[in-house]
Short mmCIF file of C-alpha atoms in Angstrom, two decimals:
data_model
loop_
_atom_site.label_atom_id
_atom_site.label_comp_id
_atom_site.label_asym_id
_atom_site.label_seq_id
_atom_site.Cartn_x
_atom_site.Cartn_y
_atom_site.Cartn_z
CA UNK A 1 45.62 -7.10 1.31
CA UNK A 2 43.49 -4.71 -0.77
CA UNK A 3 42.35 -1.58 1.06
CA UNK A 4 40.07 1.34 0.21
CA UNK A 5 39.58 4.76 1.81
CA UNK A 6 36.90 7.40 1.68
CA UNK A 7 33.94 9.04 3.36
CA UNK A 8 30.99 6.79 4.04
CA UNK A 9 27.51 7.24 2.62
CA UNK A 10 24.57 4.90 2.97
CA UNK A 11 25.06 1.70 1.04
CA UNK A 12 23.84 1.64 -2.56
CA UNK A 13 21.26 -1.09 -3.12
CA UNK A 14 19.81 -2.85 -6.13
CA UNK A 15 16.77 -5.13 -5.96
CA UNK A 16 17.96 -8.55 -7.06
CA UNK A 17 17.91 -12.09 -5.70
CA UNK A 18 19.56 -11.41 -3.32
CA UNK A 19 19.82 -7.62 -2.97
CA UNK A 20 23.06 -6.28 -4.44
CA UNK A 21 25.05 -3.96 -2.15
CA UNK A 22 27.86 -1.48 -2.77
CA UNK A 23 29.60 0.61 -0.13
CA UNK A 24 30.30 4.22 -1.22
CA UNK A 25 33.71 5.56 -0.21
CA UNK A 26 33.75 9.00 -1.82
CA UNK A 27 33.70 8.23 -5.56
CA UNK A 28 34.55 4.54 -5.16
CA UNK A 29 31.79 1.91 -4.88
CA UNK A 30 33.02 -1.22 -3.12
CA UNK A 31 31.03 -4.34 -4.14
CA UNK A 32 30.06 -6.10 -0.91
CA UNK A 33 28.22 -9.25 -1.98
CA UNK A 34 31.41 -10.78 -3.31
CA UNK A 35 33.07 -10.23 0.10
CA UNK A 36 30.65 -12.53 1.95
CA UNK A 37 32.67 -14.97 4.01
CA UNK A 38 35.78 -12.78 3.88
CA UNK A 39 37.38 -11.10 6.89
CA UNK A 40 37.22 -7.32 6.64
CA UNK A 41 38.55 -4.51 8.81
CA UNK A 42 36.98 -1.04 8.94
CA UNK A 43 39.04 1.71 10.56
CA UNK A 44 37.66 5.16 11.34
CA UNK A 45 40.50 7.61 10.73
CA UNK A 46 39.05 10.30 13.01
CA UNK A 47 37.94 12.65 10.24
CA UNK A 48 34.36 13.76 9.51
CA UNK A 49 33.48 16.07 6.62
CA UNK A 50 29.92 17.36 6.18
CA UNK A 51 28.10 15.43 3.45
CA UNK A 52 26.62 18.69 2.14
CA UNK A 53 29.29 21.40 2.36
CA UNK A 54 32.45 19.38 3.07
CA UNK A 55 33.25 21.35 6.24
CA UNK A 56 35.33 19.56 8.89
CA UNK A 57 33.08 18.59 11.79
CA UNK A 58 33.75 17.06 15.20
CA UNK A 59 30.36 15.38 15.12
CA UNK A 60 27.91 14.15 12.52
CA UNK A 61 24.39 15.58 12.86
CA UNK A 62 21.37 13.89 11.30
CA UNK A 63 23.53 11.24 9.63
CA UNK A 64 26.24 13.23 7.91
CA UNK A 65 25.82 16.99 8.37
CA UNK A 66 27.81 19.65 10.21
CA UNK A 67 25.87 21.74 12.73
CA UNK A 68 25.38 24.83 10.50
CA UNK A 69 23.96 22.68 7.67
CA UNK A 70 21.84 20.76 10.16
CA UNK A 71 20.27 24.04 11.26
CA UNK A 72 19.71 25.55 7.81
CA UNK A 73 18.89 22.72 5.38
CA UNK A 74 15.25 21.81 4.72
CA UNK A 75 16.23 18.13 4.54
CA UNK A 76 17.25 18.35 8.22
CA UNK A 77 14.05 20.06 9.41
CA UNK A 78 11.64 18.35 11.81
CA UNK A 79 9.07 17.96 9.02
CA UNK A 80 11.32 15.40 7.31
CA UNK A 81 10.82 13.07 10.28
CA UNK A 82 7.22 14.22 10.83
CA UNK A 83 5.82 15.23 7.40
CA UNK A 84 2.45 16.10 8.91
CA UNK A 85 4.25 19.09 10.47
CA UNK A 86 5.07 20.56 7.05
CA UNK A 87 5.04 24.39 7.20
CA UNK A 88 5.54 25.11 3.50
CA UNK A 89 2.11 26.74 3.21
CA UNK A 90 2.98 29.03 6.14
CA UNK A 91 5.87 30.47 4.12
CA UNK A 92 8.48 29.34 6.66
CA UNK A 93 10.13 26.50 4.71
CA UNK A 94 13.93 26.70 4.95
CA UNK A 95 14.36 25.99 1.22
CA UNK A 96 11.14 26.43 -0.79
CA UNK A 97 12.77 25.44 -4.10
CA UNK A 98 14.14 22.25 -2.59
CA UNK A 99 10.73 21.48 -1.11
CA UNK A 100 9.05 21.95 -4.49
CA UNK A 101 11.26 19.19 -5.90
CA UNK A 102 11.30 16.74 -3.00
CA UNK A 103 8.14 17.38 -0.94
CA UNK A 104 5.56 18.66 -3.40
CA UNK A 105 5.78 15.45 -5.35
CA UNK A 106 4.19 12.01 -5.48
CA UNK A 107 4.64 9.90 -2.33
CA UNK A 108 3.53 6.40 -1.37
CA UNK A 109 2.15 5.03 1.86
CA UNK A 110 3.15 1.40 2.25
CA UNK A 111 3.06 -1.59 4.55
CA UNK A 112 6.28 -3.52 5.13
CA UNK A 113 7.32 -6.59 7.04
CA UNK A 114 10.71 -5.93 8.59
CA UNK A 115 10.11 -7.05 12.18
CA UNK A 116 6.35 -7.48 11.81
CA UNK A 117 3.91 -5.30 9.88
CA UNK A 118 4.61 -1.55 9.86
CA UNK A 119 3.42 1.50 7.97
CA UNK A 120 5.79 3.85 6.18
CA UNK A 121 6.02 6.58 3.57
CA UNK A 122 8.49 7.45 0.83
CA UNK A 123 8.84 9.33 -2.45
CA UNK A 124 7.91 7.34 -5.52
CA UNK A 125 11.52 7.55 -6.71
CA UNK A 126 12.71 5.75 -3.56
CA UNK A 127 10.91 2.46 -4.16
CA UNK A 128 12.15 -0.19 -3.51
CA UNK A 129 15.26 1.44 -1.98
CA UNK A 130 13.37 2.58 1.12
CA UNK A 131 12.13 -0.94 1.83
CA UNK A 132 15.59 -2.44 1.45
CA UNK A 133 17.15 0.22 3.69
CA UNK A 134 14.72 -0.86 6.43
CA UNK A 135 15.47 -4.54 5.99
CA UNK A 136 11.91 -5.41 4.92
CA UNK A 137 11.37 -8.93 3.58
CA UNK A 138 7.94 -7.97 2.17
CA UNK A 139 6.49 -4.61 1.12
CA UNK A 140 3.21 -3.40 -0.34
CA UNK A 141 2.29 0.13 -1.53
CA UNK A 142 -1.28 0.82 -0.39
CA UNK A 143 -1.89 4.52 -1.17
CA UNK A 144 -0.47 7.10 -3.57
CA UNK A 145 -0.68 10.77 -2.53
CA UNK A 146 0.28 14.09 -4.12
CA UNK A 147 2.61 15.56 -1.47
CA UNK A 148 4.84 14.54 1.41
CA UNK A 149 2.60 16.35 3.90
CA UNK A 150 -0.39 14.30 2.76
CA UNK A 151 1.61 11.09 3.16
CA UNK A 152 2.46 12.12 6.72
CA UNK A 153 -1.15 12.88 7.57
CA UNK A 154 -2.25 9.49 6.19
CA UNK A 155 0.54 7.69 8.04
CA UNK A 156 -0.47 9.46 11.25
CA UNK A 157 -3.98 8.02 10.85
CA UNK A 158 -2.82 4.47 10.11
CA UNK A 159 -0.19 4.31 12.86
CA UNK A 160 -2.96 4.55 15.41
CA UNK A 161 -3.48 0.88 14.57
CA UNK A 162 -0.04 -0.39 13.52
CA UNK A 163 3.53 0.66 14.33
CA UNK A 164 5.66 2.87 12.09
CA UNK A 165 8.91 1.57 13.61
CA UNK A 166 11.19 -1.36 12.85
CA UNK A 167 12.64 -3.40 15.70
CA UNK A 168 16.17 -3.52 14.28
CA UNK A 169 17.30 -6.31 16.58
CA UNK A 170 14.44 -8.56 15.47
CA UNK A 171 15.06 -7.59 11.84
CA UNK A 172 18.70 -8.66 12.08
CA UNK A 173 17.93 -12.04 13.63
CA UNK A 174 16.38 -13.00 10.33
CA UNK A 175 13.45 -15.11 11.54
CA UNK A 176 10.62 -12.98 10.12
CA UNK A 177 7.36 -14.90 9.53
CA UNK A 178 5.66 -14.19 6.21
CA UNK A 179 2.55 -12.00 6.47
CA UNK A 180 -0.52 -11.41 4.32
CA UNK A 181 0.06 -7.71 3.70
CA UNK A 182 -2.94 -7.43 1.37
CA UNK A 183 -5.22 -8.62 4.17
CA UNK A 184 -3.57 -6.14 6.55
CA UNK A 185 -4.10 -3.36 3.99
CA UNK A 186 -7.81 -4.14 3.65
CA UNK A 187 -8.27 -4.28 7.41
CA UNK A 188 -6.42 -1.03 8.05
CA UNK A 189 -8.20 0.91 5.32
CA UNK A 190 -11.52 -0.23 6.75
CA UNK A 191 -10.48 0.80 10.27
CA UNK A 192 -9.30 4.20 8.99
CA UNK A 193 -12.16 4.82 6.58
CA UNK A 194 -13.67 7.79 8.41
CA UNK A 195 -10.36 9.60 9.02
CA UNK A 196 -9.24 9.05 5.42
CA UNK A 197 -12.58 10.39 4.18
CA UNK A 198 -11.89 13.60 6.09
CA UNK A 199 -8.55 13.90 4.28
CA UNK A 200 -10.29 13.22 0.96
CA UNK A 201 -12.62 16.12 1.65
CA UNK A 202 -9.71 18.36 2.64
CA UNK A 203 -7.44 17.66 -0.34
CA UNK A 204 -9.83 16.35 -3.00
CA UNK A 205 -10.74 12.86 -4.17
CA UNK A 206 -7.70 12.59 -6.47
CA UNK A 207 -5.15 13.47 -3.78
CA UNK A 208 -5.23 10.11 -1.99
CA UNK A 209 -5.57 7.14 -4.32
CA UNK A 210 -6.08 3.55 -3.15
CA UNK A 211 -3.79 0.97 -4.78
CA UNK A 212 -4.36 -2.67 -5.63
CA UNK A 213 -0.94 -4.12 -6.44
CA UNK A 214 1.09 -7.20 -5.56
CA UNK A 215 3.45 -7.33 -2.60
CA UNK A 216 7.20 -7.36 -3.26
CA UNK A 217 9.37 -10.05 -1.65
CA UNK A 218 12.97 -9.16 -0.81
CA UNK A 219 15.88 -11.50 -0.12
CA UNK A 220 19.19 -10.43 1.41
CA UNK A 221 22.77 -11.69 1.00
CA UNK A 222 23.23 -13.43 4.34
CA UNK A 223 25.29 -16.54 5.06
CA UNK A 224 24.26 -16.72 8.70
CA UNK A 225 22.11 -14.54 10.95
CA UNK A 226 23.34 -13.74 14.47
CA UNK A 227 21.64 -15.39 17.44
CA UNK A 228 22.81 -12.56 19.71
CA UNK A 229 22.98 -8.96 18.55
CA UNK A 230 26.15 -7.05 19.46
CA UNK A 231 26.17 -3.48 18.15
CA UNK A 232 29.48 -2.06 16.90
CA UNK A 233 30.18 1.69 16.94
CA UNK A 234 33.05 3.72 15.44
CA UNK A 235 32.65 6.38 18.16
CA UNK A 236 33.39 3.80 20.86
CA UNK A 237 35.92 1.72 18.94
CA UNK A 238 37.44 3.17 15.75
CA UNK A 239 38.42 -0.27 14.47
CA UNK A 240 35.80 -2.88 13.57
CA UNK A 241 36.75 -6.24 12.12
CA UNK A 242 35.29 -9.67 11.54
CA UNK A 243 34.10 -12.12 8.97
CA UNK A 244 31.33 -10.67 6.79
CA UNK A 245 28.36 -12.98 7.35
CA UNK A 246 25.68 -10.88 5.68
CA UNK A 247 24.16 -7.54 4.77
CA UNK A 248 20.61 -6.50 5.59
CA UNK A 249 19.00 -3.09 5.69
CA UNK A 250 21.91 -0.71 6.13
CA UNK A 251 23.74 -3.11 8.45
CA UNK A 252 26.85 -5.17 7.94
CA UNK A 253 26.56 -8.46 9.82
CA UNK A 254 29.98 -9.60 11.05
CA UNK A 255 30.80 -12.60 13.20
CA UNK A 256 31.93 -10.04 15.80
CA UNK A 257 28.74 -7.93 15.75
CA UNK A 258 26.62 -5.67 13.55
CA UNK A 259 27.18 -2.09 12.43
CA UNK A 260 24.74 0.42 10.95
CA UNK A 261 26.76 1.98 8.13
CA UNK A 262 24.22 4.73 7.45
CA UNK A 263 24.64 6.02 11.01
CA UNK A 264 28.25 6.92 10.18
CA UNK A 265 27.65 8.86 6.98
CA UNK A 266 30.48 11.38 6.35
CA UNK A 267 32.98 9.46 8.52
CA UNK A 268 36.29 8.84 6.77
CA UNK A 269 37.22 5.17 6.99
CA UNK A 270 39.67 2.67 5.58
CA UNK A 271 38.38 -0.75 4.56
CA UNK A 272 40.84 -3.62 4.39
CA UNK A 273 39.91 -7.03 3.02
#
């Protein structure tokens, strides 16, 4: 039986019909679509190495980091989860040069249908990867902004009317009704008109640009969706096995349960087919 070893990272994705997935194991990229229907075994060897510095760690913080990196890296700061809390202008950013490259750059506010309509934000370079990672079956960019902080402020306005979360259990059951995201966009922008106008005045008319583009439809490589969701976890059971029934978001769907591979970034595992 072929086997592969390495440290996990989030699955590489490519927009295709269906989405094409590869599982990173250090430098190796294991093609997953061709394993649909096969029985696979994933064994956590007990080793975790920080995804940033390589230090041995007893625990993975913020999906792949040791505790010292978690405390010092800008990409682990609270403003990454809540961009509206950006403190770059206050001069207290952990890594100003990193922020210049990743935060002071073009971002998009979008609507997606993963378990119903939701609002989200991402860098322009992360489309459509961000949508696929969330398991969205439809996605629509609605606004383009100049910085990550601005995207967070806009999202904060819009999520007063629509969720910014995905119900992962609903997403994995696969029965997601198609939505008219363009109609949702128009309704939300009308509801948020006054608050968005305040942001226009604060940042300038060119900072937040309305978009009129087509929605993107996304299909996933799934043979069969589960009717009951059983979550698998390397921390509770270091060996996970089953027939690979599908891949959606960052989850492997096995006939024995589902596992979020991104959650275990930096874990050293062995995959046997």
